[in-house]
mmCIF file of C-alpha atoms in Angstrom:
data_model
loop_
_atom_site.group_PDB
_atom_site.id
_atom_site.type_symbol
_atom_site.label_atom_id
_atom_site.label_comp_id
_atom_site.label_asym_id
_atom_site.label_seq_id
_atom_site.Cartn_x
_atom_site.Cartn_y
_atom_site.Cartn_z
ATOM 1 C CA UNK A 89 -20.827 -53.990 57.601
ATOM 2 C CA UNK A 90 -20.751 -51.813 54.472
ATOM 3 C CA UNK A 91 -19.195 -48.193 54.577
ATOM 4 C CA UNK A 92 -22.428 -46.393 54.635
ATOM 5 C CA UNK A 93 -23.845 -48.067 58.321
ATOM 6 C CA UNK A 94 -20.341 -47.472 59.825
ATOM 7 C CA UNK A 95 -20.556 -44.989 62.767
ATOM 8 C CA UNK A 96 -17.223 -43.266 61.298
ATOM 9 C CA UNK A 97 -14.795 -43.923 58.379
ATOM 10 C CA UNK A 98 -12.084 -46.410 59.749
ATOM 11 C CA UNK A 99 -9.082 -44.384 58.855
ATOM 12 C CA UNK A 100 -10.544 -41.589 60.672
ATOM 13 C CA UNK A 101 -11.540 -43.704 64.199
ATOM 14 C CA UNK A 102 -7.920 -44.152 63.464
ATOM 15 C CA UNK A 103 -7.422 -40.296 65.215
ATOM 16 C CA UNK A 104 -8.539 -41.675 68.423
ATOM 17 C CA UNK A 105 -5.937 -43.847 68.901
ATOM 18 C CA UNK A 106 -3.160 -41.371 68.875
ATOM 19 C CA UNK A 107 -1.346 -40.115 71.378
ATOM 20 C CA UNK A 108 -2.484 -36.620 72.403
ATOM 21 C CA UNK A 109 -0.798 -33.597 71.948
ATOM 22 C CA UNK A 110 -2.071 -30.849 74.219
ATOM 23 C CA UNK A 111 -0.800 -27.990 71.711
ATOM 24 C CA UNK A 112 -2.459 -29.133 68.485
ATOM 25 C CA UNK A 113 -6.391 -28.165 67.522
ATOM 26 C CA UNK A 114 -7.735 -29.796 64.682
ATOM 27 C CA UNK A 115 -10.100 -27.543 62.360
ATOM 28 C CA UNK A 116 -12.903 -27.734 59.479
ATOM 29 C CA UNK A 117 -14.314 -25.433 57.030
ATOM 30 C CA UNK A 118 -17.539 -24.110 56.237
ATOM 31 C CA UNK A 119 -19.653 -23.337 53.501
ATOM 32 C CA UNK A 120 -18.090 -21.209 51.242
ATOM 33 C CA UNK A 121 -14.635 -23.347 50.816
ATOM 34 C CA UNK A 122 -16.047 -25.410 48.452
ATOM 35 C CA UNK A 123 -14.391 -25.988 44.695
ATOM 36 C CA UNK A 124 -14.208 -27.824 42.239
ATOM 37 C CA UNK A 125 -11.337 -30.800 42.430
ATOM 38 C CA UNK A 126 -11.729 -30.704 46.372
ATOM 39 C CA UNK A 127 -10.375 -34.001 47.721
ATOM 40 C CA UNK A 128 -9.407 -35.282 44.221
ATOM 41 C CA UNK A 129 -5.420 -36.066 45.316
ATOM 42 C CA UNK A 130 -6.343 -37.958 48.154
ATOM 43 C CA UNK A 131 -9.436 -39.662 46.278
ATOM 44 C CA UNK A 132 -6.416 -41.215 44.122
ATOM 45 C CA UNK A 133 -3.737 -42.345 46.518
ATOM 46 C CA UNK A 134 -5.858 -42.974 49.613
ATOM 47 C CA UNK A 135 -8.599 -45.906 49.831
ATOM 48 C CA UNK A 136 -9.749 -44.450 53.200
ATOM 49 C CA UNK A 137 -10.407 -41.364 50.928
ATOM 50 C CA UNK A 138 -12.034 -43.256 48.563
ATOM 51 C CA UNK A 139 -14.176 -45.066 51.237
ATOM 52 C CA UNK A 140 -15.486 -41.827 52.503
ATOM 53 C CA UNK A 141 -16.724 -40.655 49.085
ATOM 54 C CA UNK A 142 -18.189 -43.950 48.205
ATOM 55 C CA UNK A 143 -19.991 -43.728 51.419
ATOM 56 C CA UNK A 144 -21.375 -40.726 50.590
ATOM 57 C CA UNK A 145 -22.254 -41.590 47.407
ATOM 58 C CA UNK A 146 -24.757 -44.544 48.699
ATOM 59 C CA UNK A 147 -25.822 -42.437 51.686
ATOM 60 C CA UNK A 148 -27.096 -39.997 49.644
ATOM 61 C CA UNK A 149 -27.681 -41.341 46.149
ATOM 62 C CA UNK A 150 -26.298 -39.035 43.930
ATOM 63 C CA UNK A 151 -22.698 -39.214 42.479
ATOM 64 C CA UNK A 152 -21.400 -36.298 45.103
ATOM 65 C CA UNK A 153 -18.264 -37.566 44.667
ATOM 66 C CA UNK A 154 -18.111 -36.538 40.993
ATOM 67 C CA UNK A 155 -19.756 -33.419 42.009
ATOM 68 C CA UNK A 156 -16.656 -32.669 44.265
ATOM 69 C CA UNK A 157 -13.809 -33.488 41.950
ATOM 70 C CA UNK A 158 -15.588 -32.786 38.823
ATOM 71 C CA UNK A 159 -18.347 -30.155 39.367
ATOM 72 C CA UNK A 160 -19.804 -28.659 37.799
ATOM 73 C CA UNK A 161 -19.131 -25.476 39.783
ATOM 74 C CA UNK A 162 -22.929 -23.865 39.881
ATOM 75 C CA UNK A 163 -24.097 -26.846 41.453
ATOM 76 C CA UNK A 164 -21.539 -27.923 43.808
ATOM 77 C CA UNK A 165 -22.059 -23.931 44.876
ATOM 78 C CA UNK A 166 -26.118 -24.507 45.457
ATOM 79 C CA UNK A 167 -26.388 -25.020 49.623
ATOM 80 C CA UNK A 168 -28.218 -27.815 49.705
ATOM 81 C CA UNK A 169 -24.895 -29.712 47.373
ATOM 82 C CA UNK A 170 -22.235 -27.346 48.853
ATOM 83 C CA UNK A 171 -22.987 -28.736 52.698
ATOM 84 C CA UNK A 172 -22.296 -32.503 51.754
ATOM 85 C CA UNK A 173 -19.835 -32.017 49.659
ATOM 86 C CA UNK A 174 -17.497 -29.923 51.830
ATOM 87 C CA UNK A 175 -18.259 -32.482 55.000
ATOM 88 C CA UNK A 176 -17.383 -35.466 52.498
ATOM 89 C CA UNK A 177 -13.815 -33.679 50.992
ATOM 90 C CA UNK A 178 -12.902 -32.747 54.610
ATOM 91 C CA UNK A 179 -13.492 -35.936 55.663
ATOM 92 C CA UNK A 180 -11.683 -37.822 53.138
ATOM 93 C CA UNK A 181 -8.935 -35.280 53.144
ATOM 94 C CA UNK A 182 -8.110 -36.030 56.971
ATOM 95 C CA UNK A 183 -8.499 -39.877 56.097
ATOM 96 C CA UNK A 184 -5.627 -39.386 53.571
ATOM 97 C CA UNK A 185 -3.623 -37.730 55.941
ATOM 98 C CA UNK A 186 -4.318 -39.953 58.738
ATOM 99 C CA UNK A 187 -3.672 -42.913 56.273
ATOM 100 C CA UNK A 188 -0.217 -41.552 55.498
ATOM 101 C CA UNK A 189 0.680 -40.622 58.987
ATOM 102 C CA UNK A 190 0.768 -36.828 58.164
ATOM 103 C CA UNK A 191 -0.998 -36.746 61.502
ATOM 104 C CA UNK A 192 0.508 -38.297 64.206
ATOM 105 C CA UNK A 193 -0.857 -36.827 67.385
ATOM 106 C CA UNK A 194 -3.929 -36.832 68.219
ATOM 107 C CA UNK A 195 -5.872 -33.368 68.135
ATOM 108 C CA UNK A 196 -6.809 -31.942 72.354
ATOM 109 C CA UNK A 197 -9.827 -29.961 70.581
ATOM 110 C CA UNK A 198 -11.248 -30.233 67.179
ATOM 111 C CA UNK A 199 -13.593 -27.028 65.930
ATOM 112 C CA UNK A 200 -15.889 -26.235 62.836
ATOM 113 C CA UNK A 201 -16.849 -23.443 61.655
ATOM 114 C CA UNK A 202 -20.703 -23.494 61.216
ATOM 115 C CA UNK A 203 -21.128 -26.396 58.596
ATOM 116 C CA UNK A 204 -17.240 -27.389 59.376
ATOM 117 C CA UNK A 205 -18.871 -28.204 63.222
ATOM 118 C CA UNK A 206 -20.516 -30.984 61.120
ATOM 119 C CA UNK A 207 -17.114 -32.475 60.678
ATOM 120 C CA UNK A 208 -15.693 -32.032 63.720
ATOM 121 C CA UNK A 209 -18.518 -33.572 65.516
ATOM 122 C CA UNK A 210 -18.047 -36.859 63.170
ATOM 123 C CA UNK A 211 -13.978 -37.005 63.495
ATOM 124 C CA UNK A 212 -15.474 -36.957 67.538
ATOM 125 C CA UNK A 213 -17.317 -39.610 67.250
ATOM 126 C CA UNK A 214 -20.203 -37.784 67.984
ATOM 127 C CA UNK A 215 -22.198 -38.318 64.687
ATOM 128 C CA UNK A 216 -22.327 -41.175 62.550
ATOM 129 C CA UNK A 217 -20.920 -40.123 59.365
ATOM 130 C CA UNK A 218 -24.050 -41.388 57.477
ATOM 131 C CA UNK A 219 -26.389 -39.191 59.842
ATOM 132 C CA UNK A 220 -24.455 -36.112 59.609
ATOM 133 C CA UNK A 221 -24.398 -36.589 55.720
ATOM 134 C CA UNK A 222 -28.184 -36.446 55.649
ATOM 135 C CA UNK A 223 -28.541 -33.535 58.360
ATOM 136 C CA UNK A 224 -26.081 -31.134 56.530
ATOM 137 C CA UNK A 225 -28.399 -32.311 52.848
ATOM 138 C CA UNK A 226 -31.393 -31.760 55.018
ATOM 139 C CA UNK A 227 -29.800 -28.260 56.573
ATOM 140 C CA UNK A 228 -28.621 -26.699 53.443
ATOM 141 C CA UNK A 229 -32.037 -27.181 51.826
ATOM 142 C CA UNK A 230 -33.888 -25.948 54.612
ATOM 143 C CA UNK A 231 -31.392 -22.441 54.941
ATOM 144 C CA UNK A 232 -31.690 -22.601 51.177
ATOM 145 C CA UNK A 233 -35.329 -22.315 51.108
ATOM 146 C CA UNK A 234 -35.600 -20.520 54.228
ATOM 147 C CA UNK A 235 -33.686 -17.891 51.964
ATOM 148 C CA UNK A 236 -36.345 -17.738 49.458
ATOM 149 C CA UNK A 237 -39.165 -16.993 51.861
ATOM 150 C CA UNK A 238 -37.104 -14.519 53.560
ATOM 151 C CA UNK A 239 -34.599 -12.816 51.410
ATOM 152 C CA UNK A 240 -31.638 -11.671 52.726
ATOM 153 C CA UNK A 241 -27.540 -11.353 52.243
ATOM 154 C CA UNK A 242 -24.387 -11.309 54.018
ATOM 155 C CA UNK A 243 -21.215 -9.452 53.512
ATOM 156 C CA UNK A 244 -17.615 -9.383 55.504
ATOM 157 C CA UNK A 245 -16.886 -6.065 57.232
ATOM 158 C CA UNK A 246 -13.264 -5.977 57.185
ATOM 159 C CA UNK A 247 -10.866 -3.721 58.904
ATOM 160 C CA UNK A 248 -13.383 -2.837 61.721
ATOM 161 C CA UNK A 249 -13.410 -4.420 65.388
ATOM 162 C CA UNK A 250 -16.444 -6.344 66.224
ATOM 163 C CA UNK A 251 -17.508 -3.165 68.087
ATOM 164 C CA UNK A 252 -17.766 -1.303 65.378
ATOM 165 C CA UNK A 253 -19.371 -3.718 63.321
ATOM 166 C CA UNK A 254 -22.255 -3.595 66.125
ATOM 167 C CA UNK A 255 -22.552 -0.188 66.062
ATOM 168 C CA UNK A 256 -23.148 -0.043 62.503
ATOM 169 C CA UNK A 257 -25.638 -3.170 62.473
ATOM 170 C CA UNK A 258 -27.490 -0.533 65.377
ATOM 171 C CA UNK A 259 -27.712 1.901 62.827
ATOM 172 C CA UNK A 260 -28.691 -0.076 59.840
ATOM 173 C CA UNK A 261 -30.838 -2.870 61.084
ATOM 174 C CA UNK A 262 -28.539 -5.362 59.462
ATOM 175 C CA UNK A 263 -27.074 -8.131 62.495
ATOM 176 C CA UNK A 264 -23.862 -9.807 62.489
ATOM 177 C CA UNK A 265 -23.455 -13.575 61.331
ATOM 178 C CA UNK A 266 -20.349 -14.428 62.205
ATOM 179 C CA UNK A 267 -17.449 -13.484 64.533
ATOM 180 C CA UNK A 268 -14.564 -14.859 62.255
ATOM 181 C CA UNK A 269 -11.038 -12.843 63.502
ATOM 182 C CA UNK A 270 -10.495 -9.680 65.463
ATOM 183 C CA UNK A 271 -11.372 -6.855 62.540
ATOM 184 C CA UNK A 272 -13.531 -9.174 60.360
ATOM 185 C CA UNK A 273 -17.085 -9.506 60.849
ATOM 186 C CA UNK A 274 -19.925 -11.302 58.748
ATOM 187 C CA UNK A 275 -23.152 -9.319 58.522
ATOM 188 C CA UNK A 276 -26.121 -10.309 57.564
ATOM 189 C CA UNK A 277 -29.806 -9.087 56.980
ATOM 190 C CA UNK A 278 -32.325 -7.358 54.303
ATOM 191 C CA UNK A 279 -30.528 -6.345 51.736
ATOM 192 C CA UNK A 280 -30.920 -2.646 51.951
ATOM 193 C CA UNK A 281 -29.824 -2.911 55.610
ATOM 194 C CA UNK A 282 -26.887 -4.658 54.540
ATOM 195 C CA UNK A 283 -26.316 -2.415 52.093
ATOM 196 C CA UNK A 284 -26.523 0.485 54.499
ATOM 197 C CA UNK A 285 -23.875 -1.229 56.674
ATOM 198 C CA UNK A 286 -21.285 -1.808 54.159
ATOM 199 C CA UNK A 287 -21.731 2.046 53.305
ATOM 200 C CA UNK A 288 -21.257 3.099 56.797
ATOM 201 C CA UNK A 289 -18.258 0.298 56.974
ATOM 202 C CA UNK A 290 -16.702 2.709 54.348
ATOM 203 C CA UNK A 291 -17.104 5.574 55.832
ATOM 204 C CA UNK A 292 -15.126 4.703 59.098
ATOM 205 C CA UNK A 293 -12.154 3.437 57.356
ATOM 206 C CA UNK A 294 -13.313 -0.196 56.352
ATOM 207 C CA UNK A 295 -14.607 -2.319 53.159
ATOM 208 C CA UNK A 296 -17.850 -4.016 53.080
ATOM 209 C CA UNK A 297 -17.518 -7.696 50.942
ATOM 210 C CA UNK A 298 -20.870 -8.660 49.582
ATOM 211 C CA UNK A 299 -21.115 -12.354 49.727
ATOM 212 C CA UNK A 300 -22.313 -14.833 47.084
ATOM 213 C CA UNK A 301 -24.924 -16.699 49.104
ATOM 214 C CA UNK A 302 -28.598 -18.017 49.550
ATOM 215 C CA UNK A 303 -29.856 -15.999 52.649
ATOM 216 C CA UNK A 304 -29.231 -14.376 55.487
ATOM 217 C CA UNK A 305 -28.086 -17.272 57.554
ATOM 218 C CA UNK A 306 -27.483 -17.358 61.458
ATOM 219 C CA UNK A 307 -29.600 -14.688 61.470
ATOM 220 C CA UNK A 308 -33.471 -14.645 62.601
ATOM 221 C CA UNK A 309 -34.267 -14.535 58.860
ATOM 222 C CA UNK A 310 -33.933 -18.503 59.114
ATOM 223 C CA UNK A 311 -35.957 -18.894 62.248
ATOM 224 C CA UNK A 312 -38.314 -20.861 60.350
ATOM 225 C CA UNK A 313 -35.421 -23.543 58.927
ATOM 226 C CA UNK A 314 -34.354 -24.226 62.775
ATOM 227 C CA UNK A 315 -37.715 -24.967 63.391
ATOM 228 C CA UNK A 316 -38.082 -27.487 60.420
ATOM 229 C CA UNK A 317 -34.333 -28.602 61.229
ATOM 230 C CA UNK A 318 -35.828 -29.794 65.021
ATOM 231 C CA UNK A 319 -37.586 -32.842 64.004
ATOM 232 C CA UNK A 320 -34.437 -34.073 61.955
ATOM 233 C CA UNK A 321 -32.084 -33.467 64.457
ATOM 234 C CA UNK A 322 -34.290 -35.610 66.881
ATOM 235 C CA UNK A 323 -34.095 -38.482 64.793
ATOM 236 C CA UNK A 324 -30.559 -39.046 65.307
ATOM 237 C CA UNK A 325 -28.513 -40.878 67.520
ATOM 238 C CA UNK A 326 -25.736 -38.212 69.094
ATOM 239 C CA UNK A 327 -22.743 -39.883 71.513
ATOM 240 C CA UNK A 328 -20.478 -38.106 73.853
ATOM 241 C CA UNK A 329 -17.173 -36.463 71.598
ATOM 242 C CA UNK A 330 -14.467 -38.166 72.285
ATOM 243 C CA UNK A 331 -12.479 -35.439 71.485
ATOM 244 C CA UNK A 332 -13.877 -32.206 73.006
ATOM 245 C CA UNK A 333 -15.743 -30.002 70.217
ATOM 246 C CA UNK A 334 -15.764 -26.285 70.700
ATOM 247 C CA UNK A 335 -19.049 -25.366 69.792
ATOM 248 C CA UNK A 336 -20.269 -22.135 67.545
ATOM 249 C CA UNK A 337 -22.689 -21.451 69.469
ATOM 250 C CA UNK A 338 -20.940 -21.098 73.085
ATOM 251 C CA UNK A 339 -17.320 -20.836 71.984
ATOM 252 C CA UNK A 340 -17.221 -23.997 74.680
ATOM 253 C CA UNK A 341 -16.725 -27.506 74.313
ATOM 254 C CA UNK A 342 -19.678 -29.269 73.866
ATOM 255 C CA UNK A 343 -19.452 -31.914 76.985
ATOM 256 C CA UNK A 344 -22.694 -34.215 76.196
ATOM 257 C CA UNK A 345 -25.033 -35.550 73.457
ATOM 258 C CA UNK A 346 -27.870 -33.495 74.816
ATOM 259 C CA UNK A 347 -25.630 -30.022 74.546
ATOM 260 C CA UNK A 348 -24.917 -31.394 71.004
ATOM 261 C CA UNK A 349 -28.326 -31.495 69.539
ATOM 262 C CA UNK A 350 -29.019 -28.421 71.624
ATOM 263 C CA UNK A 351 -25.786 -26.781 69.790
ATOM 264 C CA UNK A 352 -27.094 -27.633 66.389
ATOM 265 C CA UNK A 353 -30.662 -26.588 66.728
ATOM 266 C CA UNK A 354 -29.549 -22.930 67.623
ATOM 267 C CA UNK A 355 -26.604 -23.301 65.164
ATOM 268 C CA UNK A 356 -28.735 -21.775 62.204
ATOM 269 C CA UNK A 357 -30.393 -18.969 63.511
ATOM 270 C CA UNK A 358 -27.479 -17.967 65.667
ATOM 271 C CA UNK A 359 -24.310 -15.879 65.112
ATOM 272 C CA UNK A 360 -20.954 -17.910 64.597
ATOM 273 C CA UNK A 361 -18.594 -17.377 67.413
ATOM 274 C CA UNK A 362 -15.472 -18.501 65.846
ATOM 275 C CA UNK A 363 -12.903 -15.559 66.905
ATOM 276 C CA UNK A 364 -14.292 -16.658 70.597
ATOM 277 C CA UNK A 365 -14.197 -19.994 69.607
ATOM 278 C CA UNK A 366 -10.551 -19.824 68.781
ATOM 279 C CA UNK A 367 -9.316 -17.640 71.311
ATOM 280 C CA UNK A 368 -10.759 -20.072 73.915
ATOM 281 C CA UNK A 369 -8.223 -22.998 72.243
ATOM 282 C CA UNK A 370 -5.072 -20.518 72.845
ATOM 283 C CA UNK A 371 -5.832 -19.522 75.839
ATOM 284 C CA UNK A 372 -6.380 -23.255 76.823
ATOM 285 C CA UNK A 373 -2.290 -23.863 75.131
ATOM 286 C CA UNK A 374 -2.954 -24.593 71.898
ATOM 287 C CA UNK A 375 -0.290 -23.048 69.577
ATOM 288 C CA UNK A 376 -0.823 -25.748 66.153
ATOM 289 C CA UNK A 377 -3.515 -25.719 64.163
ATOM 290 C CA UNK A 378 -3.838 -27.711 61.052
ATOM 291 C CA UNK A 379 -7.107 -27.041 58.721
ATOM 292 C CA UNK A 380 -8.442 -30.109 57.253
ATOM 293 C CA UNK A 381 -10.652 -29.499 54.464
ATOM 294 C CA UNK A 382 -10.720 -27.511 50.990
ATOM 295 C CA UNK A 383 -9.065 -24.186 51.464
ATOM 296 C CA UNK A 384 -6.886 -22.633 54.133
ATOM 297 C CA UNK A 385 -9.263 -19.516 55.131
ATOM 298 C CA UNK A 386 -9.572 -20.496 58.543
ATOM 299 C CA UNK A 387 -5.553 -21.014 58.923
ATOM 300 C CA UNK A 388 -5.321 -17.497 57.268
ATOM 301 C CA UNK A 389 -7.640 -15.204 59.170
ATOM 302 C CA UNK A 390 -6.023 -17.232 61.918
ATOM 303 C CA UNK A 391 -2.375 -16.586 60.547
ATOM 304 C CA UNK A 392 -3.712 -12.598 60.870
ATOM 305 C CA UNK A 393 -4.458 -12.171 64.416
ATOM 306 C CA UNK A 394 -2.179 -14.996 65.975
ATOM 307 C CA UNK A 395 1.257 -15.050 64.065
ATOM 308 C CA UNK A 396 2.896 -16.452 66.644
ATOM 309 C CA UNK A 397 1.030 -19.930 66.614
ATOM 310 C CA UNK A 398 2.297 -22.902 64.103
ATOM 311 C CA UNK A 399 -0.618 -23.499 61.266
ATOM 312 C CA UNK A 400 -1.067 -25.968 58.712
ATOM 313 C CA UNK A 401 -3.602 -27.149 55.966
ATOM 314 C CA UNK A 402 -3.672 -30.482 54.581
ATOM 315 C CA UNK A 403 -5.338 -29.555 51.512
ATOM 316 C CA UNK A 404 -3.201 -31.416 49.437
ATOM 317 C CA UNK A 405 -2.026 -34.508 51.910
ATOM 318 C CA UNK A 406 -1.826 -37.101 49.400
ATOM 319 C CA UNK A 407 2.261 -36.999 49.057
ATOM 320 C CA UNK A 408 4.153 -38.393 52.397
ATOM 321 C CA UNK A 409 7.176 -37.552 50.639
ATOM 322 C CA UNK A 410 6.658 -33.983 50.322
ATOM 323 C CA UNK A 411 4.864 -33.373 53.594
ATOM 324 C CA UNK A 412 6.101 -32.817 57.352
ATOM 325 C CA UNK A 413 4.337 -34.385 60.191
ATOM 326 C CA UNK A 414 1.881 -33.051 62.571
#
């Protein structure tokens, strides 16, 4: 069986088979985390690293893994490369760290934050790695185009509670995107309306951060990608997570195939309830999370509201010598 008709990367079926630890949540990052380099330690001391970019590389035939570790940066940043590539360096990041034995416990939730659920949903055992490859190509093309027909932007309201950020959507006709930590809240919209939003966010005390992106997305603005998205996602084979997934969508674990594909479908056009999504693992005991993917910004916004919990990233996992166990 070659790489790409696996239904996960070996290394990473690996996670299964660990003993679980009813503390530790295992996370993924979204668009936005991408860079150029991403992955490229573990891509040269790992082979289950290298298996998961070679994978992608026949899955989706183009050289993404060069794109990842070599760029160049304007395309690895255009949606329909950025969603592949991330899923792929995440991947092969926690297959150098399972690999290793950086990880030694086996995650009691694993969580995504809107692409990242992607991830999480193949380290479950949910989605064949080769499927979810071709969705998130599929997805970022669709939101990508989706964002031509329908302009739109997105900016981070910091400093504001979500409250706050929904009275000043009320008042400017922009929406929120994203629930991300207790006083910061994606927006998203028309321009003008999110323009309007981030001057109101001033005027009460807190900073509107435009954001470098292709639409308005989780917003209605790409109603019409979710509807294109529908027939994709019904061509592919979903399984029961092994480990629970706490969906976007609900800020719940996602307990069946059927809820997945469900989740997913809704996913686009739907605010990201991460802050929910998170507050649902603590309150359920977890105190450790460990970020697996390019970046620490979930670990930080995390590290901001919750100091009291024990977080990790495993962005650079390629050195047992100089890293602690999870």
């Amino acid at each position: 069986m070659t790489p790409a008709q696996s239904d996960i990367p070996g290394s990473i079926k690996a996670l299964h088979q660990l003993p679980t630890d009813p503390q530790l949540a295992l996370i993924f990052p979204g668009q936005g985390a991408q860079k150029v380099g991403m992955g490229f330690e573990a891509s040269q001391s790992s082979h289950g690293a290298r298996t998961v970019f070679q994978t992608a590389d026949e899955v989706l035939r183009i050289r993404l893994s060069r794109l990842c570790l070599e760029g160049p940066e304007d395309e690895l940043t255009r949606t329909v490369n950025a969603q592949p590539a991330i899923l792929t360096a995440s991947l092969a990041i926690l297959a150098a760290a399972l690999e290793f034995g950086v990880i030694q416990r086996r995650p009691v939730y694993l969580a995504g934050h809107s692409l990242g659920e992607y991830t999480a949903l193949v380290a479950a055992g949910s989605l064949r790695f080769a499927d979810a490859l071709r969705l998130v190509r599929e997805r970022g093309r669709l939101m990508a185009e989706a964002g031509t027909e329908n302009p739109g932007t997105m900016a981070a309201i910091v400093g504001l509670s979500e409250e706050a950020v929904s009275e000043l959507c009320r008042l400017s006709g922009a929406v929120q995107c994203n629930s991300n930590a207790r006083t910061q809240t994606v927006i998203g919209g028309k321009p003008e309306a999110v323009e309007a939003a981030c001057r109101l966010a001033k005027e009460q005390g807190g900073r509107g951060l435009p954001m470098k992106v292709a639409g308005a997305f989780h917003t209605s603005l790409m109603a019409g990608a979710a509807r294109n998205f529908e027939p994709v996602l019904a061509s592919v084979v979903a399984h029961e997570p092994v480990i629970p997934v706490i969906g976007n969508v609900t800020a719940r674990p996602i307990a069946t195939a059927r809820e997945l594909i469900s989740e997913l479908g809704r996913q686009m056009e739907t605010p990201v309830r991460w802050y929910q999504s998170t507050l649902y693992m603590i309150d359920a005991g977890v105190r450790h999370f460990v970020e697996a993917g390019p970046g620490q910004a979930l670990i930080t916004m995390l590290k901001r509201d919750s100091p009291q919990l024990t977080l990790r990233s495993l962005d650079r996992p390629s050195v047992p010598a100089a890293t602690s166990h999870v």
